[in-house]
mmCIF file of C-alpha atoms and ligand atoms in Angstrom:
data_model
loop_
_atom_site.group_PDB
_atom_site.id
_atom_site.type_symbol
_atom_site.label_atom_id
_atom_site.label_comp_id
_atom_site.label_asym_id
_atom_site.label_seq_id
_atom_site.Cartn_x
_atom_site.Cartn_y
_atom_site.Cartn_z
ATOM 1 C CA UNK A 287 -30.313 -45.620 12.011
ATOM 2 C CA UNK A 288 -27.237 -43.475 12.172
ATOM 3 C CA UNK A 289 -27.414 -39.816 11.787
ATOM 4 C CA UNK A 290 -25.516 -38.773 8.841
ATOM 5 C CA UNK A 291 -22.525 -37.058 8.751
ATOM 6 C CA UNK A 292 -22.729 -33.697 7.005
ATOM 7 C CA UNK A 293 -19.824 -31.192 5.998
ATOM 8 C CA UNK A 294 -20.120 -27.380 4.356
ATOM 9 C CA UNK A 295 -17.336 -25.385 2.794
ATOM 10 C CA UNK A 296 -18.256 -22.215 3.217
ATOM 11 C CA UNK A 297 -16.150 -18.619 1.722
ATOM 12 C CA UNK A 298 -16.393 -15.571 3.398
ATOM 13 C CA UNK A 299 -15.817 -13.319 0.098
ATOM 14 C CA UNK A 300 -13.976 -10.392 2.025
ATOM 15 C CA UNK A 301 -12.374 -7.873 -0.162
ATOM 16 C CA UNK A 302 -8.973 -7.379 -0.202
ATOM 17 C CA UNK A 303 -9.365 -3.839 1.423
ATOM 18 C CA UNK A 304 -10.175 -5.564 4.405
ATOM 19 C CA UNK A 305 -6.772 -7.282 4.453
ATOM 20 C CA UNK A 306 -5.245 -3.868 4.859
ATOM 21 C CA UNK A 307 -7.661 -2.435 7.335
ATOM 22 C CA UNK A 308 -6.995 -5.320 9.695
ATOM 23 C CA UNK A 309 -2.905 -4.450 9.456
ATOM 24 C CA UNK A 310 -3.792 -0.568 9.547
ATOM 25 C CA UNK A 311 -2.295 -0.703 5.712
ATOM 26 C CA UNK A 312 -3.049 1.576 2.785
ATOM 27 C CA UNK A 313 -5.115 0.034 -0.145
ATOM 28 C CA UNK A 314 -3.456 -0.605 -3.027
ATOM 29 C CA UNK A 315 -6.213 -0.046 -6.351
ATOM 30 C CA UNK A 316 -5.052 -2.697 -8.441
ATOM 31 C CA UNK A 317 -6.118 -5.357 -5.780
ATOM 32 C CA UNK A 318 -8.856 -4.412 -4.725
ATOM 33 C CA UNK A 319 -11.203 -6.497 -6.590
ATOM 34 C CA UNK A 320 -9.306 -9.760 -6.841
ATOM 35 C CA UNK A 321 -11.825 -12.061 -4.916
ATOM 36 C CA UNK A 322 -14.415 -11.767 -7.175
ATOM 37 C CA UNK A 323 -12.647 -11.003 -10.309
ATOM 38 C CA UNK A 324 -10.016 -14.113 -9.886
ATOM 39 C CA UNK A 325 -10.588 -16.052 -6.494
ATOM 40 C CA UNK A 326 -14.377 -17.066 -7.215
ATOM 41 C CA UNK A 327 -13.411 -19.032 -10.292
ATOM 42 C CA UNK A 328 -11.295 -20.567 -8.790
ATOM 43 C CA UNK A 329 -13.289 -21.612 -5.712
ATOM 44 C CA UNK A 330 -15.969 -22.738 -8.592
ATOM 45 C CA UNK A 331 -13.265 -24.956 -9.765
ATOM 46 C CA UNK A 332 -12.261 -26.617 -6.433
ATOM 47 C CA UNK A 333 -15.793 -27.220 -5.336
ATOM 48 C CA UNK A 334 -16.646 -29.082 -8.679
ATOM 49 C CA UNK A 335 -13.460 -31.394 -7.922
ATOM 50 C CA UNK A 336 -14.546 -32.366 -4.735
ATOM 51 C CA UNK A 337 -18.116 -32.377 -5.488
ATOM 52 C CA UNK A 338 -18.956 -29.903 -3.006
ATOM 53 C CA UNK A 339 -21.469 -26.892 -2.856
ATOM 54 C CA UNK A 340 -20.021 -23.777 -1.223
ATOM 55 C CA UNK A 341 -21.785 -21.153 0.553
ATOM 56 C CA UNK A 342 -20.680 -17.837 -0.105
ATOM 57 C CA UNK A 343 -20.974 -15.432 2.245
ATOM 58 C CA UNK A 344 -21.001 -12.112 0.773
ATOM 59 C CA UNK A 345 -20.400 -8.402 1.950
ATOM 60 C CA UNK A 346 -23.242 -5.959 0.342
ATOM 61 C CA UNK A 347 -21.398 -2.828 -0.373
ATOM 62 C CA UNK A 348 -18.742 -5.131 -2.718
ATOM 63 C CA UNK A 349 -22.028 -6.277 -4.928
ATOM 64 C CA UNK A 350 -22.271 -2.459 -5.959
ATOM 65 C CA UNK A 351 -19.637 -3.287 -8.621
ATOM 66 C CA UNK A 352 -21.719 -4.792 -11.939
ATOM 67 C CA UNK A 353 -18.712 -6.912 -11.756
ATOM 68 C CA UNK A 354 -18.720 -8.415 -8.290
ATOM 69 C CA UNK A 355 -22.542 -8.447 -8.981
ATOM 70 C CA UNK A 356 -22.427 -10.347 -12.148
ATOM 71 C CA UNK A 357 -20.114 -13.192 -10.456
ATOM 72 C CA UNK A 358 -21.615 -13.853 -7.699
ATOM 73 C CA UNK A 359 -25.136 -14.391 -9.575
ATOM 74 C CA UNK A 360 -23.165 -16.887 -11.997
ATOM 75 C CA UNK A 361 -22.197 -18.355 -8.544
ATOM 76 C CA UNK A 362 -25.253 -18.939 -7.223
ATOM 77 C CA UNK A 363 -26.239 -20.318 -11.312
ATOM 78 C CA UNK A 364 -23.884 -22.740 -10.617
ATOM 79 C CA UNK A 365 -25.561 -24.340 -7.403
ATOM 80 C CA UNK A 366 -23.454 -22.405 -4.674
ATOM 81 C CA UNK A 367 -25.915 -20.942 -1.319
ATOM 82 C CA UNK A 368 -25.675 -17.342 -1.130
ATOM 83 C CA UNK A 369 -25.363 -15.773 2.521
ATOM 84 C CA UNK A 370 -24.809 -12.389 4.324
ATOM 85 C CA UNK A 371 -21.884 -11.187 5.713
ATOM 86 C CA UNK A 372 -23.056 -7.634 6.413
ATOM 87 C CA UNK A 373 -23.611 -4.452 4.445
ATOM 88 C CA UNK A 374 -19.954 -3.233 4.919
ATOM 89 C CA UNK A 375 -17.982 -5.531 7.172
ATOM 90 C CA UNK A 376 -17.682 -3.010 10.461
ATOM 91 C CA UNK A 377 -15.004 -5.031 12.546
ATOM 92 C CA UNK A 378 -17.019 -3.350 15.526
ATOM 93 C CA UNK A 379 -20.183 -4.221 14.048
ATOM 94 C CA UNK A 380 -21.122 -5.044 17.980
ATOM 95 C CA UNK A 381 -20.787 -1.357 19.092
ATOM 96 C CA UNK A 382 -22.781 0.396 16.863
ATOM 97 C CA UNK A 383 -26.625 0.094 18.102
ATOM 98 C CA UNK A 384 -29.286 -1.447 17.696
ATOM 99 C CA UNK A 385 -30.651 0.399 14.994
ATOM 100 C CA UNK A 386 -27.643 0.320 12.751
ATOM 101 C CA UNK A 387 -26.399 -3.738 13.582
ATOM 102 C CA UNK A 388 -30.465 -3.945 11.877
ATOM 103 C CA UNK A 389 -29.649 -2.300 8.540
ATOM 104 C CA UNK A 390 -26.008 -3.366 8.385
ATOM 105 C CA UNK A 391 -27.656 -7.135 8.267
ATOM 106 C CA UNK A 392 -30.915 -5.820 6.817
ATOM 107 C CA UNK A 393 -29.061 -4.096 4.092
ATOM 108 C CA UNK A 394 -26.610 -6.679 3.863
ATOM 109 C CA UNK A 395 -29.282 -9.489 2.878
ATOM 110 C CA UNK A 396 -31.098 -7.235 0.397
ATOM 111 C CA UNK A 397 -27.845 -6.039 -1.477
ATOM 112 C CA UNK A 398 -27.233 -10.093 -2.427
ATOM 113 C CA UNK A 399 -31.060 -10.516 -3.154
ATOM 114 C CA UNK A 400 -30.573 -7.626 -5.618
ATOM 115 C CA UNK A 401 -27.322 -9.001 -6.843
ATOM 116 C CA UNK A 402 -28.429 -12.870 -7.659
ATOM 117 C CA UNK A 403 -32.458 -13.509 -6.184
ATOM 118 C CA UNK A 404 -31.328 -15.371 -3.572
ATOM 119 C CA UNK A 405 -32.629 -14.033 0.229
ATOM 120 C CA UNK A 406 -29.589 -15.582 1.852
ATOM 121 C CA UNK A 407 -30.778 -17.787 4.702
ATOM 122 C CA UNK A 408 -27.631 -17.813 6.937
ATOM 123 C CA UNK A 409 -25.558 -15.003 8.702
ATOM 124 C CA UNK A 410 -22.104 -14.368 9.534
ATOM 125 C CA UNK A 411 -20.204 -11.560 11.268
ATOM 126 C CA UNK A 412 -17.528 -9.930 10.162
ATOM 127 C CA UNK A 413 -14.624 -10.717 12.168
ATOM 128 C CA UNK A 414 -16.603 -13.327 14.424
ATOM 129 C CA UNK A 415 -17.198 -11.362 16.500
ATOM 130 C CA UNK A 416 -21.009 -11.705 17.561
ATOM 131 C CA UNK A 417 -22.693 -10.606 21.245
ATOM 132 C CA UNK A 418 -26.081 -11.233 22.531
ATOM 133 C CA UNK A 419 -27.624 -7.886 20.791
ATOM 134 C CA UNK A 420 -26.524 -9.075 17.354
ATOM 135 C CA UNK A 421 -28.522 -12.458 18.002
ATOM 136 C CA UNK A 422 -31.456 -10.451 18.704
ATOM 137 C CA UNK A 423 -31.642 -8.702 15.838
ATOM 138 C CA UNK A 424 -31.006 -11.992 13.744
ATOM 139 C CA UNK A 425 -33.688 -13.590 15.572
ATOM 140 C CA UNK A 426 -36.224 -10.424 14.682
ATOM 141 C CA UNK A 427 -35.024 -10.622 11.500
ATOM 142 C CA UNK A 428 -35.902 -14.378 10.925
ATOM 143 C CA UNK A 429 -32.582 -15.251 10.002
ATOM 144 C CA UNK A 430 -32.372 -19.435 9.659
ATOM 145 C CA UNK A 431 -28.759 -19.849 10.916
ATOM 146 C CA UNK A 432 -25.792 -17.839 12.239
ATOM 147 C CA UNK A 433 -22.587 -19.285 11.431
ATOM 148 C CA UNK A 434 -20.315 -16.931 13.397
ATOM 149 C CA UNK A 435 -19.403 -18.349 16.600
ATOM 150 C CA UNK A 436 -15.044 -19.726 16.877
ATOM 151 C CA UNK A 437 -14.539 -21.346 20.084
ATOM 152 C CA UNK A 438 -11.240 -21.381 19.369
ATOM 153 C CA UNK A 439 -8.730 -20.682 22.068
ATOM 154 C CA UNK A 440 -5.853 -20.798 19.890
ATOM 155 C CA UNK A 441 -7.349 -18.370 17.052
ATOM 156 C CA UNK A 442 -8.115 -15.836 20.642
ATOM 157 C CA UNK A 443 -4.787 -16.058 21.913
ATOM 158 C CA UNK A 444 -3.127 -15.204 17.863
ATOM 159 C CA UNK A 445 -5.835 -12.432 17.069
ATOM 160 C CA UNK A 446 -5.340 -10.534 21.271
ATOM 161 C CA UNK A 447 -2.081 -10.841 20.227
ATOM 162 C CA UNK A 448 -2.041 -9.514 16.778
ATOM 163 C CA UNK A 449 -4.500 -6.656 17.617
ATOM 164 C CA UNK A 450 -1.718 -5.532 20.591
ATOM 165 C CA UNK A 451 1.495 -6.010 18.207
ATOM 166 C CA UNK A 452 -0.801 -3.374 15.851
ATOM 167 C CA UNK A 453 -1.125 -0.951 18.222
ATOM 168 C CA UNK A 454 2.735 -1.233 19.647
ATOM 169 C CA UNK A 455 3.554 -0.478 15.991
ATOM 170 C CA UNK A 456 1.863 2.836 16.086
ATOM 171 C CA UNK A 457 -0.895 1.245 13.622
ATOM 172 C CA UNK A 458 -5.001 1.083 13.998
ATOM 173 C CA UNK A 459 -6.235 -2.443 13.324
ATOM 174 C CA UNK A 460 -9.967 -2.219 12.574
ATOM 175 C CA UNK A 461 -10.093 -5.858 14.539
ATOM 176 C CA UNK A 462 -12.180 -5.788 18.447
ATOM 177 C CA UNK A 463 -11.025 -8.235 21.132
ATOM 178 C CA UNK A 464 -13.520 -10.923 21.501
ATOM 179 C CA UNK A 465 -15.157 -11.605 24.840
ATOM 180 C CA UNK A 466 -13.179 -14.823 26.012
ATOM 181 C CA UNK A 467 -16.509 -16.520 27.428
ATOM 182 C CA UNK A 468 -16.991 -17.803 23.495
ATOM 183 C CA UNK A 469 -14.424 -20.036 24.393
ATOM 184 C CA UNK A 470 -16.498 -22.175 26.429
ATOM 185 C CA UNK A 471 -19.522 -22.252 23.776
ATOM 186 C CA UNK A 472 -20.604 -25.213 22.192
ATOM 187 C CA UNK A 473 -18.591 -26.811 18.961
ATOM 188 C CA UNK A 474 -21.421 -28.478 17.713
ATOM 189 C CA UNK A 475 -24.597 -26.938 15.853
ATOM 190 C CA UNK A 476 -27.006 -25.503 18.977
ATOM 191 C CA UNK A 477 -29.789 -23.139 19.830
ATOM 192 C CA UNK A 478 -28.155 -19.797 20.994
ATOM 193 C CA UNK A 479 -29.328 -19.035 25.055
ATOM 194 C CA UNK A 480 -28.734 -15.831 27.067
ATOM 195 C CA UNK A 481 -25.819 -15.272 26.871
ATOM 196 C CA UNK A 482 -25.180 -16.827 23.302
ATOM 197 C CA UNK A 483 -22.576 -18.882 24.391
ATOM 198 C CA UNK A 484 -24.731 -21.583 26.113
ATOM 199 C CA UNK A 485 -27.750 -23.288 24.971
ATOM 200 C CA UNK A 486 -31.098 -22.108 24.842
ATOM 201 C CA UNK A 487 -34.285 -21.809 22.462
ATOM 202 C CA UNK A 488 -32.978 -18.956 19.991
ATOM 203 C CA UNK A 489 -31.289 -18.919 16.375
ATOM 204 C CA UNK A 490 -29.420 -21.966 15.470
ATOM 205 C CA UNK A 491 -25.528 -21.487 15.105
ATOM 206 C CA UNK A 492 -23.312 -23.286 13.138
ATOM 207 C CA UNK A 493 -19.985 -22.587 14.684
ATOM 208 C CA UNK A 494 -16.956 -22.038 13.325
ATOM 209 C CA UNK A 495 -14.986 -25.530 13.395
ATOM 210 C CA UNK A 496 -12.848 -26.667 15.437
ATOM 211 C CA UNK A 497 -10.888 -30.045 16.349
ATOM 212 C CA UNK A 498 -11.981 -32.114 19.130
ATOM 213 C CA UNK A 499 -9.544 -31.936 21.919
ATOM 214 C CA UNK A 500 -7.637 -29.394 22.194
ATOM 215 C CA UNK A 501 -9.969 -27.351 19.642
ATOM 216 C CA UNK A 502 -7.756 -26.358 16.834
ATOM 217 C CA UNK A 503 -8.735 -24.159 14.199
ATOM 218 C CA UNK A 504 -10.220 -26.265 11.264
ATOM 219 C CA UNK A 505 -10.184 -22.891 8.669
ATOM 220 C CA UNK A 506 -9.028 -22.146 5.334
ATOM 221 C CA UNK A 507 -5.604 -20.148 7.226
ATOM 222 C CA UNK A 508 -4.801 -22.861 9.474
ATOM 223 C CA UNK A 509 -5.492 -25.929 6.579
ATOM 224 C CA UNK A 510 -3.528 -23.533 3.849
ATOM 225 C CA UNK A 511 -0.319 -22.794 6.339
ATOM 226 C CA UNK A 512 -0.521 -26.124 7.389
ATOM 227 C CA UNK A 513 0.020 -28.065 4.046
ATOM 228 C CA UNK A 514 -1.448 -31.193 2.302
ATOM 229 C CA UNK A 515 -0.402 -33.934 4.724
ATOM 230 C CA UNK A 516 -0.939 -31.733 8.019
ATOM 231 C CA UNK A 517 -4.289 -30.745 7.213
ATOM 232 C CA UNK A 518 -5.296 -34.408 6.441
ATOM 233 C CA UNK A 519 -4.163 -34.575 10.235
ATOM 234 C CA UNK A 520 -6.764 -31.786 11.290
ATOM 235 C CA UNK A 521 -9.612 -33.174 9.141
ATOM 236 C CA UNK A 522 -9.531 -36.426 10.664
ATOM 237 C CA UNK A 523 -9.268 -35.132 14.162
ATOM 238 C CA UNK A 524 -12.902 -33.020 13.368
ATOM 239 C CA UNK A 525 -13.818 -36.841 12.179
ATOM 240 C CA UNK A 526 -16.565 -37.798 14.814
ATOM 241 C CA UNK A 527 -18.703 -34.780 14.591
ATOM 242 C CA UNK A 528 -22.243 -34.868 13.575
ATOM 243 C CA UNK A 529 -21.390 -31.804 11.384
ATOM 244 C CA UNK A 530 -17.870 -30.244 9.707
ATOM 245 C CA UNK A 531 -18.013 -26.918 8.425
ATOM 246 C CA UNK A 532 -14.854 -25.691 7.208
ATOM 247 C CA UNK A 533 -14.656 -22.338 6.601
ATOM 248 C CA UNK A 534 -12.309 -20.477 3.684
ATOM 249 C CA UNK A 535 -12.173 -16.981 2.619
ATOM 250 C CA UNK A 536 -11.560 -15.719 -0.837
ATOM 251 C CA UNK A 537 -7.723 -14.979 0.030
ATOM 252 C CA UNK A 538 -7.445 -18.902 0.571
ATOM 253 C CA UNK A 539 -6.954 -19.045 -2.813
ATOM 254 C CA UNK A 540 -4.868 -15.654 -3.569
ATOM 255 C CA UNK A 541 -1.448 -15.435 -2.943
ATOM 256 C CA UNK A 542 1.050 -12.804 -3.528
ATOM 257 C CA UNK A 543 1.658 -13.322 -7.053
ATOM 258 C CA UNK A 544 -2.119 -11.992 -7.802
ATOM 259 C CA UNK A 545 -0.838 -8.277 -6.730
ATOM 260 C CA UNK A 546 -0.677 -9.075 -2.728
ATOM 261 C CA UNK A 547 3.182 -8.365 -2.339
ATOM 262 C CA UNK A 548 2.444 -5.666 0.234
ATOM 263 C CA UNK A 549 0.598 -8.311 2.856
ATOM 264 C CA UNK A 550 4.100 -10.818 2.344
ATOM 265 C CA UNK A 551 5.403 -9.252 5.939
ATOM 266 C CA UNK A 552 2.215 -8.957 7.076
ATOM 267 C CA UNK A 553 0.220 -12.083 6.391
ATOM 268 C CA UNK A 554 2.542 -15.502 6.147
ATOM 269 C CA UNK A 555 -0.526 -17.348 4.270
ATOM 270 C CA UNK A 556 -0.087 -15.069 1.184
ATOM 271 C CA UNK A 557 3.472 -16.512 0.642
ATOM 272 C CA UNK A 558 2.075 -20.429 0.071
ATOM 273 C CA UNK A 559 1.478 -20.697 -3.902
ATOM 274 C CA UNK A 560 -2.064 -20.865 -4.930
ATOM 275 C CA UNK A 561 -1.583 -24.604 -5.898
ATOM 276 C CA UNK A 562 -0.214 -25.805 -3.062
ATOM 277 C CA UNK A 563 -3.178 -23.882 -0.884
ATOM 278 C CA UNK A 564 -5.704 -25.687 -3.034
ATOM 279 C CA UNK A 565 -4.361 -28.972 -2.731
ATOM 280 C CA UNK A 566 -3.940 -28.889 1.255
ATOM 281 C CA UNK A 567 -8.103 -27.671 1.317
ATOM 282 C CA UNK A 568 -8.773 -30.616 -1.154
ATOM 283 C CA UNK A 569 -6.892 -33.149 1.183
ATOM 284 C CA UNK A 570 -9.109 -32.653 4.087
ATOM 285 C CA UNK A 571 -12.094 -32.625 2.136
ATOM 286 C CA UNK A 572 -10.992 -35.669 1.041
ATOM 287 C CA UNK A 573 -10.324 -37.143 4.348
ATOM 288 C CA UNK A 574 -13.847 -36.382 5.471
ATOM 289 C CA UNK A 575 -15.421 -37.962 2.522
ATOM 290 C CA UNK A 576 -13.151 -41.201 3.091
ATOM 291 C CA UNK A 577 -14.332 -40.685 6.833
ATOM 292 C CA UNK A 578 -18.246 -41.040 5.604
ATOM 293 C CA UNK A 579 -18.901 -37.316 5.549
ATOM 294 C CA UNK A 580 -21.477 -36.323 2.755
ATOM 295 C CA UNK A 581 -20.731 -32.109 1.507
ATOM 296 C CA UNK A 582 -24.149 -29.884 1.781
ATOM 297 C CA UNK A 583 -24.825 -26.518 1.611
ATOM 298 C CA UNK A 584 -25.030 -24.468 5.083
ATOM 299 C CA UNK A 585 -28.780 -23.794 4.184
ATOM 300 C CA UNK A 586 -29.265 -28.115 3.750
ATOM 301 C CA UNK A 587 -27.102 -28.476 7.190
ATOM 302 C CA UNK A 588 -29.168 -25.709 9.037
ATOM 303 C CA UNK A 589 -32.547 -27.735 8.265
ATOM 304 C CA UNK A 590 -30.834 -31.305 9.159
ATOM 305 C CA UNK A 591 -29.600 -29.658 12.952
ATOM 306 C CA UNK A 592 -33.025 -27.469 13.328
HETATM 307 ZN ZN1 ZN B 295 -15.158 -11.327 6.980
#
């Protein structure tokens, strides 16, 4: 018997703040809750036209709004996995110690029990940005998956290069330079090794997912710039993978006309119209459903790959 083929859509719900910190902007107050006031019903509504559950990976200082609180429980109501993305989304979550990477993911996971009752099961880092320390403490902390590792050379190359550009222009991105090793990891779920980027006997990652070949990012940016047809294109070139797992943030389905004017220079995925964002994400989950692919939480993939 075949193996299945499984696919997730997961959302990393960053706030809009963090937009700004990564361009070394000032906030502006009017848009600073727009993912979970306006982007989560909309993701709600996507994922019930494709059938799909998502898996929300949320930021535990955001869920100290009643309101952010409030929707992401009626999320979670409505069938969607809940998992952590950190108490407060430090871009250089790896430099901070032992002690404080603990509570950031400690506090992170209790801050969305509070919030809806679920103990998320799955972990991602802010930024992707992940080192062998960080797996540690996930590992002591019994966490089921991580979900954090983009072996992505082309994603590298834009974000070196965007973090540099930053700096020329006198601005501080909160962003870190990845370690360029994580370009050789594995693209396909495995157990994490010493270092993280080869195989071993530790937590389970679910990377972040790229195309075969010349590993392309497969990501809510690169499948919103790209369009409808083009993204078809990068769905079916994931098609042959055991597992897809496409991930989106809340801004995926945001664009400028929501308040988000000041990231137009900044940010060209805030200039594509909401509609035309959704229906490029909807084509390639389309094409991997055509292609045999059956949509699971990252919770149901993480026991299917343990
Ligand atoms: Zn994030």
């Amino acid at each position: 018997m075949s193996r299945p083929r499984l696919a997730s859509v997961s959302v990393d719900l960053d706030e809009i703040p963090c937009y700004y910190e990564i361009h070394g902007l000032p906030v502006p107050p009017a848009a600073a809750g727009l993912v979970y006031d306006r982007a989560l019903e909309r993701l709600d509504d996507l994922a019930r036209a494709l059938g799909a559950p998502l898996t929300l990976f949320a930021i535990g200082r955001d869920l100290e709004r009643p309101e952010a609180a409030a929707a992401l429980r009626a999320m979670r109501e409505r069938g969607h996995e809940i998992g952590n993305h950190s108490l407060d989304h430090r871009y250089d979550l790896t430099r901070l110690g032992r002690a404080e990477i603990t509570r950031q993911i400690e506090a992170g996971a209790e801050a969305a029990f509070v919030a809806t009752g679920e103990r998320p099961a799955g972990f991602r880092a802010p930024g992707y940005t992940i080192t062998d320390e960080v797996f540690g403490v996930l590992e002591e902390l019994g966490v089921a998956y991580d979900a954090s590792v983009f072996p992505c050379p082309a994603y590298w190359g834009a974000k070196t290069a965007a973090i540099g550009l930053i700096r020329a222009r006198g601005r501080q991105s909160r962003s870190i330079v990845d370690d360029p090793r994580v370009l050789a990891a594995p693209t396909r779920p495995y157990r994490v090794g010493r270092p993280y980027y080869r195989r071993g006997h530790g937590v389970l990652e679910l990377p972040i997912q790229v195309t075969r070949g010349p590993r392309l990012p497969f990501i809510g940016t690169s499948v919103t710039l790209a369009g409808p047809t083009r993204a078809r294109w990068l769905a079916r070139a994931c098609v042959g993978e055991p597992f897809v797992n496409l991930e989106l943030h809340g801004v995926d389905v945001l664009d400028t006309s929501d308040g988000l004017e000041a990231l137009r220079p900044h940010q060209p995925d805030v200039r594509v119209p909401t509609p035309r964002k959704l229906a490029a994400i909807s084509a390639a989950c389309e094409a991997l459903k055509r292609a045999g692919y059956t949509f699971v939480t990252m919770r149901e993939a993480a026991a299917a790959f343990a």
